[in-house]
């Protein structure tokens, strides 16, 4: 049951441009959403989160947008840097229950 | 470094053997989670503990898998009679009670790679 979906397996952007990673979910009970970043052979690293009572959360170059009616969230990275190249996972949870992850999007930022 | 620590980082074992992974969570984190990740997929939930109590187990956790957290600190994940399909990265994560009421942020360790040959 794929409750969290990242439909783009990969994304390539030029350094300095905006990266937009998308995520869709099906479970309307999800109330907390997170983005994780993963480098090869390492565990995922927490990046940014958003509660369902908000529609935007910003942290430096990273902004997460939540559209509850569309069950869609996105991560914007501006400006993109080569060090941002990694796999990005979207995750969601309902209450304090276990977290569900998408399959990930591989971001490549070209110099 | 006071992050989540996992050991061993890599394990190659023959089919049918038993393997055990250890996880030390971040200090003062009362919840500890085990996830599994295979190539091209996101982490899949296996089980979690609140202190020493195992509160939830995924149907992915077959009878060959057992997890313990006897003193509410470190945890072990044992896989008995390993199969080739068990080859994956096993991720441990933990979370602090302070974050659990407003949205539960979990922090992962580096992962333990298992290869069953």
mmCIF file of N, CA, C and O in Angstrom, chain A:
data_model
loop_
_atom_site.group_PDB
_atom_site.id
_atom_site.type_symbol
_atom_site.label_atom_id
_atom_site.label_comp_id
_atom_site.label_asym_id
_atom_site.label_seq_id
_atom_site.Cartn_x
_atom_site.Cartn_y
_atom_site.Cartn_z
ATOM 1 N N UNK A 1 0.837 -1.187 0.000
ATOM 2 C CA UNK A 1 0.000 0.000 0.000
ATOM 3 C C UNK A 1 0.879 1.248 0.000
ATOM 4 O O UNK A 1 1.404 1.655 1.017
ATOM 5 N N UNK A 2 1.012 1.838 -1.205
ATOM 6 C CA UNK A 2 1.919 2.966 -1.356
ATOM 7 C C UNK A 2 1.176 4.224 -0.941
ATOM 8 O O UNK A 2 0.555 4.884 -1.773
ATOM 9 N N UNK A 3 1.251 4.578 0.317
ATOM 10 C CA UNK A 3 0.505 5.731 0.797
ATOM 11 C C UNK A 3 1.234 7.040 0.535
ATOM 12 O O UNK A 3 0.627 8.114 0.597
ATOM 13 N N UNK A 4 2.527 6.958 0.285
ATOM 14 C CA UNK A 4 3.323 8.143 -0.027
ATOM 15 C C UNK A 4 4.040 7.862 -1.338
ATOM 16 O O UNK A 4 4.745 6.863 -1.463
ATOM 17 N N UNK A 5 3.852 8.753 -2.293
ATOM 18 C CA UNK A 5 4.401 8.500 -3.622
ATOM 19 C C UNK A 5 5.274 9.652 -4.090
ATOM 20 O O UNK A 5 4.881 10.814 -4.011
ATOM 21 N N UNK A 6 6.427 9.298 -4.607
ATOM 22 C CA UNK A 6 7.277 10.266 -5.271
ATOM 23 C C UNK A 6 7.407 9.768 -6.699
ATOM 24 O O UNK A 6 8.079 8.776 -6.959
ATOM 25 N N UNK A 7 6.710 10.411 -7.597
ATOM 26 C CA UNK A 7 6.570 9.882 -8.951
ATOM 27 C C UNK A 7 7.758 10.150 -9.854
ATOM 28 O O UNK A 7 7.865 9.550 -10.925
ATOM 29 N N UNK A 8 8.640 11.036 -9.434
ATOM 30 C CA UNK A 8 9.825 11.315 -10.236
ATOM 31 C C UNK A 8 11.024 10.630 -9.606
ATOM 32 O O UNK A 8 11.490 11.055 -8.554
ATOM 33 N N UNK A 9 11.552 9.591 -10.240
ATOM 34 C CA UNK A 9 12.710 8.921 -9.643
ATOM 35 C C UNK A 9 13.975 9.760 -9.690
ATOM 36 O O UNK A 9 14.889 9.544 -8.893
ATOM 37 N N UNK A 10 14.017 10.721 -10.621
ATOM 38 C CA UNK A 10 15.225 11.534 -10.713
ATOM 39 C C UNK A 10 14.906 12.944 -11.199
ATOM 40 O O UNK A 10 13.884 13.179 -11.861
ATOM 41 N N UNK A 11 15.815 13.854 -10.860
ATOM 42 C CA UNK A 11 15.673 15.256 -11.251
ATOM 43 C C UNK A 11 17.070 15.833 -11.415
ATOM 44 O O UNK A 11 17.935 15.608 -10.567
ATOM 45 N N UNK A 12 17.271 16.567 -12.493
ATOM 46 C CA UNK A 12 18.567 17.193 -12.729
ATOM 47 C C UNK A 12 18.369 18.691 -12.924
ATOM 48 O O UNK A 12 17.507 19.104 -13.710
ATOM 49 N N UNK A 13 19.134 19.485 -12.183
ATOM 50 C CA UNK A 13 19.028 20.946 -12.296
ATOM 51 C C UNK A 13 20.426 21.555 -12.348
ATOM 52 O O UNK A 13 21.415 20.936 -11.933
ATOM 53 N N UNK A 14 20.467 22.769 -12.829
ATOM 54 C CA UNK A 14 21.732 23.496 -12.911
ATOM 55 C C UNK A 14 21.989 24.197 -11.577
ATOM 56 O O UNK A 14 21.057 24.676 -10.907
ATOM 57 N N UNK A 15 23.259 24.256 -11.211
ATOM 58 C CA UNK A 15 23.638 24.976 -9.997
ATOM 59 C C UNK A 15 23.082 26.398 -10.029
ATOM 60 O O UNK A 15 23.129 27.076 -11.053
ATOM 61 N N UNK A 16 22.540 26.830 -8.882
ATOM 62 C CA UNK A 16 22.002 28.180 -8.786
ATOM 63 C C UNK A 16 20.525 28.276 -9.096
ATOM 64 O O UNK A 16 19.874 29.250 -8.722
ATOM 65 N N UNK A 17 19.998 27.240 -9.785
ATOM 66 C CA UNK A 17 18.572 27.252 -10.119
ATOM 67 C C UNK A 17 17.758 26.643 -8.985
ATOM 68 O O UNK A 17 18.296 26.142 -8.006
ATOM 69 N N UNK A 18 16.441 26.651 -9.150
ATOM 70 C CA UNK A 18 15.565 26.072 -8.147
ATOM 71 C C UNK A 18 15.362 24.576 -8.414
ATOM 72 O O UNK A 18 15.216 24.150 -9.566
ATOM 73 N N UNK A 19 15.383 23.788 -7.353
ATOM 74 C CA UNK A 19 15.012 22.372 -7.433
ATOM 75 C C UNK A 19 13.652 22.228 -6.774
ATOM 76 O O UNK A 19 13.446 22.735 -5.665
ATOM 77 N N UNK A 20 12.748 21.546 -7.439
ATOM 78 C CA UNK A 20 11.417 21.296 -6.880
ATOM 79 C C UNK A 20 11.167 19.796 -6.873
ATOM 80 O O UNK A 20 11.133 19.157 -7.929
ATOM 81 N N UNK A 21 11.045 19.255 -5.678
ATOM 82 C CA UNK A 21 10.778 17.819 -5.535
ATOM 83 C C UNK A 21 9.345 17.660 -5.041
ATOM 84 O O UNK A 21 8.913 18.361 -4.125
ATOM 85 N N UNK A 22 8.638 16.742 -5.646
ATOM 86 C CA UNK A 22 7.217 16.574 -5.367
ATOM 87 C C UNK A 22 6.889 15.265 -4.667
ATOM 88 O O UNK A 22 7.613 14.271 -4.818
ATOM 89 N N UNK A 23 5.788 15.301 -3.946
ATOM 90 C CA UNK A 23 5.356 14.128 -3.180
ATOM 91 C C UNK A 23 3.838 14.152 -3.073
ATOM 92 O O UNK A 23 3.249 15.216 -2.824
ATOM 93 N N UNK A 24 3.209 13.022 -3.273
ATOM 94 C CA UNK A 24 1.753 12.899 -3.119
ATOM 95 C C UNK A 24 1.437 11.836 -2.073
ATOM 96 O O UNK A 24 2.193 10.870 -1.928
ATOM 97 N N UNK A 25 0.357 12.012 -1.371
ATOM 98 C CA UNK A 25 -0.025 11.015 -0.380
ATOM 99 C C UNK A 25 -1.512 10.714 -0.508
ATOM 100 O O UNK A 25 -2.279 11.482 -1.083
ATOM 101 N N UNK A 26 -1.908 9.574 0.023
ATOM 102 C CA UNK A 26 -3.298 9.146 -0.120
ATOM 103 C C UNK A 26 -4.051 9.129 1.204
ATOM 104 O O UNK A 26 -5.277 9.201 1.221
ATOM 105 N N UNK A 27 -3.342 9.018 2.299
ATOM 106 C CA UNK A 27 -3.983 8.876 3.604
ATOM 107 C C UNK A 27 -4.311 10.257 4.185
ATOM 108 O O UNK A 27 -3.424 11.004 4.564
ATOM 109 N N UNK A 28 -5.579 10.573 4.283
ATOM 110 C CA UNK A 28 -5.995 11.887 4.781
ATOM 111 C C UNK A 28 -5.746 12.044 6.280
ATOM 112 O O UNK A 28 -5.890 13.142 6.819
ATOM 113 N N UNK A 29 -5.375 10.956 6.945
ATOM 114 C CA UNK A 29 -5.081 11.036 8.382
ATOM 115 C C UNK A 29 -3.660 11.535 8.649
ATOM 116 O O UNK A 29 -3.323 11.881 9.774
ATOM 117 N N UNK A 30 -2.823 11.563 7.636
ATOM 118 C CA UNK A 30 -1.463 12.063 7.824
ATOM 119 C C UNK A 30 -1.522 13.512 8.281
ATOM 120 O O UNK A 30 -2.248 14.339 7.700
ATOM 121 N N UNK A 31 -0.759 13.833 9.335
ATOM 122 C CA UNK A 31 -0.787 15.188 9.848
ATOM 123 C C UNK A 31 0.604 15.778 10.058
ATOM 124 O O UNK A 31 0.742 16.891 10.581
ATOM 125 N N UNK A 32 1.607 15.028 9.670
ATOM 126 C CA UNK A 32 2.972 15.529 9.832
ATOM 127 C C UNK A 32 3.792 14.989 8.683
ATOM 128 O O UNK A 32 3.728 13.778 8.383
ATOM 129 N N UNK A 33 4.545 15.883 8.049
ATOM 130 C CA UNK A 33 5.260 15.517 6.834
ATOM 131 C C UNK A 33 6.711 15.960 6.951
ATOM 132 O O UNK A 33 7.008 17.013 7.511
ATOM 133 N N UNK A 34 7.589 15.145 6.421
ATOM 134 C CA UNK A 34 9.021 15.423 6.560
ATOM 135 C C UNK A 34 9.731 15.145 5.244
ATOM 136 O O UNK A 34 9.259 14.353 4.420
ATOM 137 N N UNK A 35 10.867 15.773 5.093
ATOM 138 C CA UNK A 35 11.789 15.463 4.001
ATOM 139 C C UNK A 35 13.120 15.031 4.600
ATOM 140 O O UNK A 35 13.623 15.650 5.543
ATOM 141 N N UNK A 36 13.652 13.963 4.029
ATOM 142 C CA UNK A 36 14.955 13.460 4.420
ATOM 143 C C UNK A 36 15.845 13.446 3.188
ATOM 144 O O UNK A 36 15.388 13.238 2.071
ATOM 145 N N UNK A 37 17.127 13.596 3.440
ATOM 146 C CA UNK A 37 18.139 13.589 2.398
ATOM 147 C C UNK A 37 19.063 12.408 2.664
ATOM 148 O O UNK A 37 19.427 12.154 3.823
ATOM 149 N N UNK A 38 19.430 11.694 1.618
ATOM 150 C CA UNK A 38 20.270 10.512 1.824
ATOM 151 C C UNK A 38 21.414 10.475 0.816
ATOM 152 O O UNK A 38 21.183 10.495 -0.397
ATOM 153 N N UNK A 39 22.629 10.384 1.362
ATOM 154 C CA UNK A 39 23.796 10.140 0.529
ATOM 155 C C UNK A 39 24.041 8.639 0.457
ATOM 156 O O UNK A 39 23.604 7.900 1.345
ATOM 157 N N UNK A 40 24.746 8.158 -0.582
ATOM 158 C CA UNK A 40 25.021 6.723 -0.702
ATOM 159 C C UNK A 40 25.701 6.162 0.540
ATOM 160 O O UNK A 40 26.558 6.820 1.126
ATOM 161 N N UNK A 41 25.293 4.983 0.931
ATOM 162 C CA UNK A 41 25.884 4.237 2.044
ATOM 163 C C UNK A 41 25.740 4.954 3.384
ATOM 164 O O UNK A 41 26.471 4.651 4.335
ATOM 165 N N UNK A 42 24.827 5.903 3.479
ATOM 166 C CA UNK A 42 24.552 6.553 4.753
ATOM 167 C C UNK A 42 23.067 6.466 5.071
ATOM 168 O O UNK A 42 22.241 6.222 4.189
ATOM 169 N N UNK A 43 22.719 6.688 6.319
ATOM 170 C CA UNK A 43 21.313 6.737 6.679
ATOM 171 C C UNK A 43 20.691 8.054 6.271
ATOM 172 O O UNK A 43 21.397 9.039 6.041
ATOM 173 N N UNK A 44 19.363 8.113 6.154
ATOM 174 C CA UNK A 44 18.692 9.376 5.814
ATOM 175 C C UNK A 44 18.921 10.435 6.889
ATOM 176 O O UNK A 44 18.928 10.123 8.080
ATOM 177 N N UNK A 45 19.075 11.665 6.451
ATOM 178 C CA UNK A 45 19.262 12.790 7.367
ATOM 179 C C UNK A 45 18.038 13.685 7.309
ATOM 180 O O UNK A 45 17.606 14.072 6.220
ATOM 181 N N UNK A 46 17.492 14.018 8.474
ATOM 182 C CA UNK A 46 16.323 14.887 8.537
ATOM 183 C C UNK A 46 16.659 16.266 7.972
ATOM 184 O O UNK A 46 17.698 16.855 8.291
ATOM 185 N N UNK A 47 15.750 16.775 7.148
ATOM 186 C CA UNK A 47 15.976 18.057 6.483
ATOM 187 C C UNK A 47 15.001 19.118 6.978
ATOM 188 O O UNK A 47 15.387 20.135 7.524
ATOM 189 N N UNK A 48 13.735 18.876 6.813
ATOM 190 C CA UNK A 48 12.714 19.866 7.153
ATOM 191 C C UNK A 48 11.376 19.158 7.311
ATOM 192 O O UNK A 48 11.170 18.084 6.732
ATOM 193 N N UNK A 49 10.484 19.742 8.097
ATOM 194 C CA UNK A 49 9.176 19.140 8.314
ATOM 195 C C UNK A 49 8.083 20.197 8.279
ATOM 196 O O UNK A 49 8.360 21.401 8.320
ATOM 197 N N UNK A 50 6.850 19.726 8.220
ATOM 198 C CA UNK A 50 5.708 20.627 8.259
ATOM 199 C C UNK A 50 4.522 19.917 8.876
ATOM 200 O O UNK A 50 4.281 18.737 8.590
ATOM 201 N N UNK A 51 3.818 20.631 9.713
ATOM 202 C CA UNK A 51 2.596 20.117 10.305
ATOM 203 C C UNK A 51 1.430 20.421 9.377
ATOM 204 O O UNK A 51 1.466 21.383 8.613
ATOM 205 N N UNK A 52 0.375 19.633 9.513
ATOM 206 C CA UNK A 52 -0.776 19.821 8.627
ATOM 207 C C UNK A 52 -1.533 21.121 8.909
ATOM 208 O O UNK A 52 -2.394 21.519 8.126
ATOM 209 N N UNK A 53 -1.217 21.797 10.013
ATOM 210 C CA UNK A 53 -1.900 23.062 10.293
ATOM 211 C C UNK A 53 -1.246 24.224 9.538
ATOM 212 O O UNK A 53 -1.749 25.346 9.562
ATOM 213 N N UNK A 54 -0.132 23.944 8.896
ATOM 214 C CA UNK A 54 0.557 24.971 8.125
ATOM 215 C C UNK A 54 0.534 24.621 6.649
ATOM 216 O O UNK A 54 0.287 23.472 6.265
ATOM 217 N N UNK A 55 0.832 25.610 5.815
ATOM 218 C CA UNK A 55 0.960 25.305 4.394
ATOM 219 C C UNK A 55 2.352 25.617 3.859
ATOM 220 O O UNK A 55 2.654 25.338 2.696
ATOM 221 N N UNK A 56 3.205 26.147 4.729
ATOM 222 C CA UNK A 56 4.556 26.468 4.288
ATOM 223 C C UNK A 56 5.477 26.483 5.497
ATOM 224 O O UNK A 56 5.119 26.955 6.573
ATOM 225 N N UNK A 57 6.684 25.969 5.292
ATOM 226 C CA UNK A 57 7.714 26.066 6.308
ATOM 227 C C UNK A 57 9.052 26.277 5.611
ATOM 228 O O UNK A 57 9.369 25.572 4.650
ATOM 229 N N UNK A 58 9.798 27.237 6.104
ATOM 230 C CA UNK A 58 11.027 27.629 5.431
ATOM 231 C C UNK A 58 12.211 27.495 6.383
ATOM 232 O O UNK A 58 12.123 27.849 7.565
ATOM 233 N N UNK A 59 13.321 27.002 5.858
ATOM 234 C CA UNK A 59 14.542 26.892 6.640
ATOM 235 C C UNK A 59 15.723 27.119 5.699
ATOM 236 O O UNK A 59 16.152 26.204 4.986
ATOM 237 N N UNK A 60 16.182 28.350 5.698
ATOM 238 C CA UNK A 60 17.301 28.677 4.810
ATOM 239 C C UNK A 60 16.936 28.505 3.348
ATOM 240 O O UNK A 60 15.945 29.068 2.886
ATOM 241 N N UNK A 61 17.707 27.694 2.645
ATOM 242 C CA UNK A 61 17.443 27.484 1.212
ATOM 243 C C UNK A 61 16.297 26.514 0.957
ATOM 244 O O UNK A 61 15.907 26.308 -0.196
ATOM 245 N N UNK A 62 15.793 25.893 2.016
ATOM 246 C CA UNK A 62 14.785 24.843 1.871
ATOM 247 C C UNK A 62 13.409 25.338 2.320
ATOM 248 O O UNK A 62 13.262 25.908 3.395
ATOM 249 N N UNK A 63 12.413 25.111 1.477
ATOM 250 C CA UNK A 63 11.037 25.452 1.810
ATOM 251 C C UNK A 63 10.153 24.261 1.460
ATOM 252 O O UNK A 63 10.277 23.709 0.357
ATOM 253 N N UNK A 64 9.285 23.903 2.380
ATOM 254 C CA UNK A 64 8.320 22.848 2.106
ATOM 255 C C UNK A 64 6.932 23.477 2.033
ATOM 256 O O UNK A 64 6.575 24.309 2.868
ATOM 257 N N UNK A 65 6.194 23.093 1.002
ATOM 258 C CA UNK A 65 4.828 23.563 0.786
ATOM 259 C C UNK A 65 3.874 22.385 0.918
ATOM 260 O O UNK A 65 4.159 21.297 0.395
ATOM 261 N N UNK A 66 2.763 22.616 1.604
ATOM 262 C CA UNK A 66 1.771 21.565 1.767
ATOM 263 C C UNK A 66 0.431 22.025 1.221
ATOM 264 O O UNK A 66 -0.076 23.084 1.607
ATOM 265 N N UNK A 67 -0.150 21.222 0.356
ATOM 266 C CA UNK A 67 -1.481 21.474 -0.192
ATOM 267 C C UNK A 67 -2.374 20.322 0.231
ATOM 268 O O UNK A 67 -2.373 19.257 -0.390
ATOM 269 N N UNK A 68 -3.095 20.525 1.327
ATOM 270 C CA UNK A 68 -3.876 19.428 1.907
ATOM 271 C C UNK A 68 -5.015 18.985 1.007
ATOM 272 O O UNK A 68 -5.322 17.794 0.928
ATOM 273 N N UNK A 69 -5.637 19.914 0.329
ATOM 274 C CA UNK A 69 -6.767 19.534 -0.520
ATOM 275 C C UNK A 69 -6.310 18.646 -1.671
ATOM 276 O O UNK A 69 -7.026 17.748 -2.110
ATOM 277 N N UNK A 70 -5.098 18.883 -2.156
ATOM 278 C CA UNK A 70 -4.558 18.061 -3.241
ATOM 279 C C UNK A 70 -3.752 16.886 -2.712
ATOM 280 O O UNK A 70 -3.283 16.056 -3.506
ATOM 281 N N UNK A 71 -3.564 16.815 -1.416
ATOM 282 C CA UNK A 71 -2.720 15.788 -0.792
ATOM 283 C C UNK A 71 -1.349 15.777 -1.478
ATOM 284 O O UNK A 71 -0.858 14.728 -1.957
ATOM 285 N N UNK A 72 -0.754 16.926 -1.492
ATOM 286 C CA UNK A 72 0.497 17.109 -2.211
ATOM 287 C C UNK A 72 1.431 17.993 -1.396
ATOM 288 O O UNK A 72 1.000 18.977 -0.785
ATOM 289 N N UNK A 73 2.704 17.616 -1.374
ATOM 290 C CA UNK A 73 3.690 18.514 -0.805
ATOM 291 C C UNK A 73 4.907 18.574 -1.713
ATOM 292 O O UNK A 73 5.124 17.681 -2.545
ATOM 293 N N UNK A 74 5.634 19.652 -1.561
ATOM 294 C CA UNK A 74 6.809 19.827 -2.390
ATOM 295 C C UNK A 74 7.931 20.441 -1.561
ATOM 296 O O UNK A 74 7.680 21.138 -0.567
ATOM 297 N N UNK A 75 9.127 20.170 -2.000
ATOM 298 C CA UNK A 75 10.326 20.733 -1.385
ATOM 299 C C UNK A 75 11.019 21.595 -2.432
ATOM 300 O O UNK A 75 11.307 21.111 -3.535
ATOM 301 N N UNK A 76 11.251 22.853 -2.077
ATOM 302 C CA UNK A 76 11.957 23.770 -2.959
ATOM 303 C C UNK A 76 13.338 24.042 -2.380
ATOM 304 O O UNK A 76 13.456 24.355 -1.186
ATOM 305 N N UNK A 77 14.331 23.950 -3.242
ATOM 306 C CA UNK A 77 15.700 24.253 -2.824
ATOM 307 C C UNK A 77 16.187 25.396 -3.710
ATOM 308 O O UNK A 77 16.273 25.249 -4.939
ATOM 309 N N UNK A 78 16.460 26.532 -3.068
ATOM 310 C CA UNK A 78 16.889 27.704 -3.822
ATOM 311 C C UNK A 78 17.996 28.448 -3.069
ATOM 312 O O UNK A 78 17.767 28.823 -1.915
ATOM 313 N N UNK A 79 19.143 28.720 -3.682
ATOM 314 C CA UNK A 79 19.592 28.168 -4.949
ATOM 315 C C UNK A 79 20.153 26.765 -4.759
ATOM 316 O O UNK A 79 20.700 26.456 -3.694
ATOM 317 N N UNK A 80 20.057 25.944 -5.752
ATOM 318 C CA UNK A 80 20.592 24.583 -5.666
ATOM 319 C C UNK A 80 22.114 24.616 -5.746
ATOM 320 O O UNK A 80 22.694 25.429 -6.479
ATOM 321 N N UNK A 81 22.727 23.716 -4.991
ATOM 322 C CA UNK A 81 24.184 23.616 -4.961
ATOM 323 C C UNK A 81 24.589 22.175 -5.274
ATOM 324 O O UNK A 81 23.833 21.246 -4.974
ATOM 325 N N UNK A 82 25.777 21.978 -5.818
ATOM 326 C CA UNK A 82 26.215 20.602 -6.124
ATOM 327 C C UNK A 82 26.166 19.675 -4.908
ATOM 328 O O UNK A 82 25.866 18.486 -5.042
ATOM 329 N N UNK A 83 26.411 20.212 -3.724
ATOM 330 C CA UNK A 83 26.356 19.403 -2.501
ATOM 331 C C UNK A 83 24.951 18.939 -2.145
ATOM 332 O O UNK A 83 24.783 18.087 -1.272
ATOM 333 N N UNK A 84 23.951 19.491 -2.820
ATOM 334 C CA UNK A 84 22.574 19.049 -2.592
ATOM 335 C C UNK A 84 22.276 17.745 -3.333
ATOM 336 O O UNK A 84 21.214 17.145 -3.126
ATOM 337 N N UNK A 85 23.166 17.334 -4.193
ATOM 338 C CA UNK A 85 22.963 16.095 -4.955
ATOM 339 C C UNK A 85 22.868 14.913 -3.990
ATOM 340 O O UNK A 85 23.804 14.630 -3.245
ATOM 341 N N UNK A 86 21.733 14.264 -4.000
ATOM 342 C CA UNK A 86 21.443 13.175 -3.058
ATOM 343 C C UNK A 86 20.081 12.595 -3.432
ATOM 344 O O UNK A 86 19.427 13.075 -4.363
ATOM 345 N N UNK A 87 19.661 11.593 -2.688
ATOM 346 C CA UNK A 87 18.296 11.082 -2.827
ATOM 347 C C UNK A 87 17.443 11.729 -1.736
ATOM 348 O O UNK A 87 17.847 11.756 -0.568
ATOM 349 N N UNK A 88 16.305 12.246 -2.111
ATOM 350 C CA UNK A 88 15.404 12.913 -1.182
ATOM 351 C C UNK A 88 14.161 12.057 -0.978
ATOM 352 O O UNK A 88 13.499 11.663 -1.937
ATOM 353 N N UNK A 89 13.849 11.801 0.293
ATOM 354 C CA UNK A 89 12.676 11.015 0.640
ATOM 355 C C UNK A 89 11.647 11.904 1.311
ATOM 356 O O UNK A 89 11.961 12.677 2.209
ATOM 357 N N UNK A 90 10.436 11.749 0.890
ATOM 358 C CA UNK A 90 9.290 12.362 1.527
ATOM 359 C C UNK A 90 8.732 11.341 2.526
ATOM 360 O O UNK A 90 8.731 10.135 2.244
ATOM 361 N N UNK A 91 8.287 11.813 3.688
ATOM 362 C CA UNK A 91 7.730 10.912 4.686
ATOM 363 C C UNK A 91 6.510 11.555 5.323
ATOM 364 O O UNK A 91 6.387 12.781 5.361
ATOM 365 N N UNK A 92 5.604 10.719 5.829
ATOM 366 C CA UNK A 92 4.394 11.220 6.456
ATOM 367 C C UNK A 92 3.989 10.313 7.594
ATOM 368 O O UNK A 92 4.235 9.101 7.553
ATOM 369 N N UNK A 93 3.353 10.899 8.601
ATOM 370 C CA UNK A 93 2.863 10.098 9.712
ATOM 371 C C UNK A 93 1.512 10.640 10.172
ATOM 372 O O UNK A 93 1.183 11.812 9.951
ATOM 373 N N UNK A 94 0.745 9.764 10.805
ATOM 374 C CA UNK A 94 -0.559 10.123 11.362
ATOM 375 C C UNK A 94 -0.459 9.988 12.868
ATOM 376 O O UNK A 94 -0.222 8.888 13.368
ATOM 377 N N UNK A 95 -0.656 11.089 13.578
ATOM 378 C CA UNK A 95 -0.468 11.059 15.017
ATOM 379 C C UNK A 95 0.952 10.660 15.320
ATOM 380 O O UNK A 95 1.895 11.130 14.689
ATOM 381 N N UNK A 96 1.112 9.753 16.261
ATOM 382 C CA UNK A 96 2.445 9.287 16.603
ATOM 383 C C UNK A 96 2.735 7.913 16.031
ATOM 384 O O UNK A 96 3.600 7.200 16.498
ATOM 385 N N UNK A 97 2.000 7.560 15.015
ATOM 386 C CA UNK A 97 2.175 6.238 14.422
ATOM 387 C C UNK A 97 3.393 6.183 13.510
ATOM 388 O O UNK A 97 4.069 7.183 13.286
ATOM 389 N N UNK A 98 3.638 4.993 12.994
ATOM 390 C CA UNK A 98 4.855 4.827 12.209
ATOM 391 C C UNK A 98 4.843 5.708 10.973
ATOM 392 O O UNK A 98 3.800 6.064 10.452
ATOM 393 N N UNK A 99 6.008 6.055 10.520
ATOM 394 C CA UNK A 99 6.204 6.965 9.415
ATOM 395 C C UNK A 99 6.274 6.181 8.112
ATOM 396 O O UNK A 99 6.919 5.149 8.042
ATOM 397 N N UNK A 100 5.618 6.689 7.087
ATOM 398 C CA UNK A 100 5.661 6.057 5.765
ATOM 399 C C UNK A 100 6.505 6.906 4.835
ATOM 400 O O UNK A 100 6.389 8.128 4.835
ATOM 401 N N UNK A 101 7.302 6.244 4.037
ATOM 402 C CA UNK A 101 8.232 6.936 3.150
ATOM 403 C C UNK A 101 7.879 6.706 1.691
ATOM 404 O O UNK A 101 7.378 5.631 1.318
ATOM 405 N N UNK A 102 8.192 7.696 0.868
ATOM 406 C CA UNK A 102 8.137 7.516 -0.568
ATOM 407 C C UNK A 102 9.372 6.776 -1.043
ATOM 408 O O UNK A 102 10.283 6.496 -0.259
ATOM 409 N N UNK A 103 9.419 6.481 -2.335
ATOM 410 C CA UNK A 103 10.528 5.707 -2.897
ATOM 411 C C UNK A 103 11.760 6.559 -3.153
ATOM 412 O O UNK A 103 12.829 6.021 -3.440
ATOM 413 N N UNK A 104 11.616 7.876 -3.059
ATOM 414 C CA UNK A 104 12.771 8.752 -3.208
ATOM 415 C C UNK A 104 12.902 9.348 -4.590
ATOM 416 O O UNK A 104 12.441 8.782 -5.587
ATOM 417 N N UNK A 105 13.532 10.519 -4.647
ATOM 418 C CA UNK A 105 13.882 11.186 -5.905
ATOM 419 C C UNK A 105 15.365 11.521 -5.849
ATOM 420 O O UNK A 105 15.822 12.147 -4.901
ATOM 421 N N UNK A 106 16.071 11.072 -6.880
ATOM 422 C CA UNK A 106 17.507 11.358 -6.931
ATOM 423 C C UNK A 106 17.721 12.721 -7.588
ATOM 424 O O UNK A 106 17.397 12.907 -8.758
ATOM 425 N N UNK A 107 18.245 13.649 -6.818
ATOM 426 C CA UNK A 107 18.531 14.998 -7.325
ATOM 427 C C UNK A 107 19.993 15.105 -7.706
ATOM 428 O O UNK A 107 20.869 14.743 -6.921
ATOM 429 N N UNK A 108 20.219 15.595 -8.918
ATOM 430 C CA UNK A 108 21.583 15.878 -9.368
ATOM 431 C C UNK A 108 21.661 17.355 -9.694
ATOM 432 O O UNK A 108 20.893 17.859 -10.516
ATOM 433 N N UNK A 109 22.585 18.037 -9.042
ATOM 434 C CA UNK A 109 22.791 19.462 -9.298
ATOM 435 C C UNK A 109 24.109 19.601 -10.052
ATOM 436 O O UNK A 109 25.183 19.269 -9.535
ATOM 437 N N UNK A 110 24.009 20.078 -11.263
ATOM 438 C CA UNK A 110 25.189 20.168 -12.132
ATOM 439 C C UNK A 110 25.873 21.521 -11.977
ATOM 440 O O UNK A 110 25.205 22.553 -11.972
ATOM 441 N N UNK A 111 27.211 21.503 -11.855
ATOM 442 C CA UNK A 111 27.948 22.772 -11.708
ATOM 443 C C UNK A 111 27.858 23.622 -12.976
ATOM 444 O O UNK A 111 27.654 23.109 -14.062
#
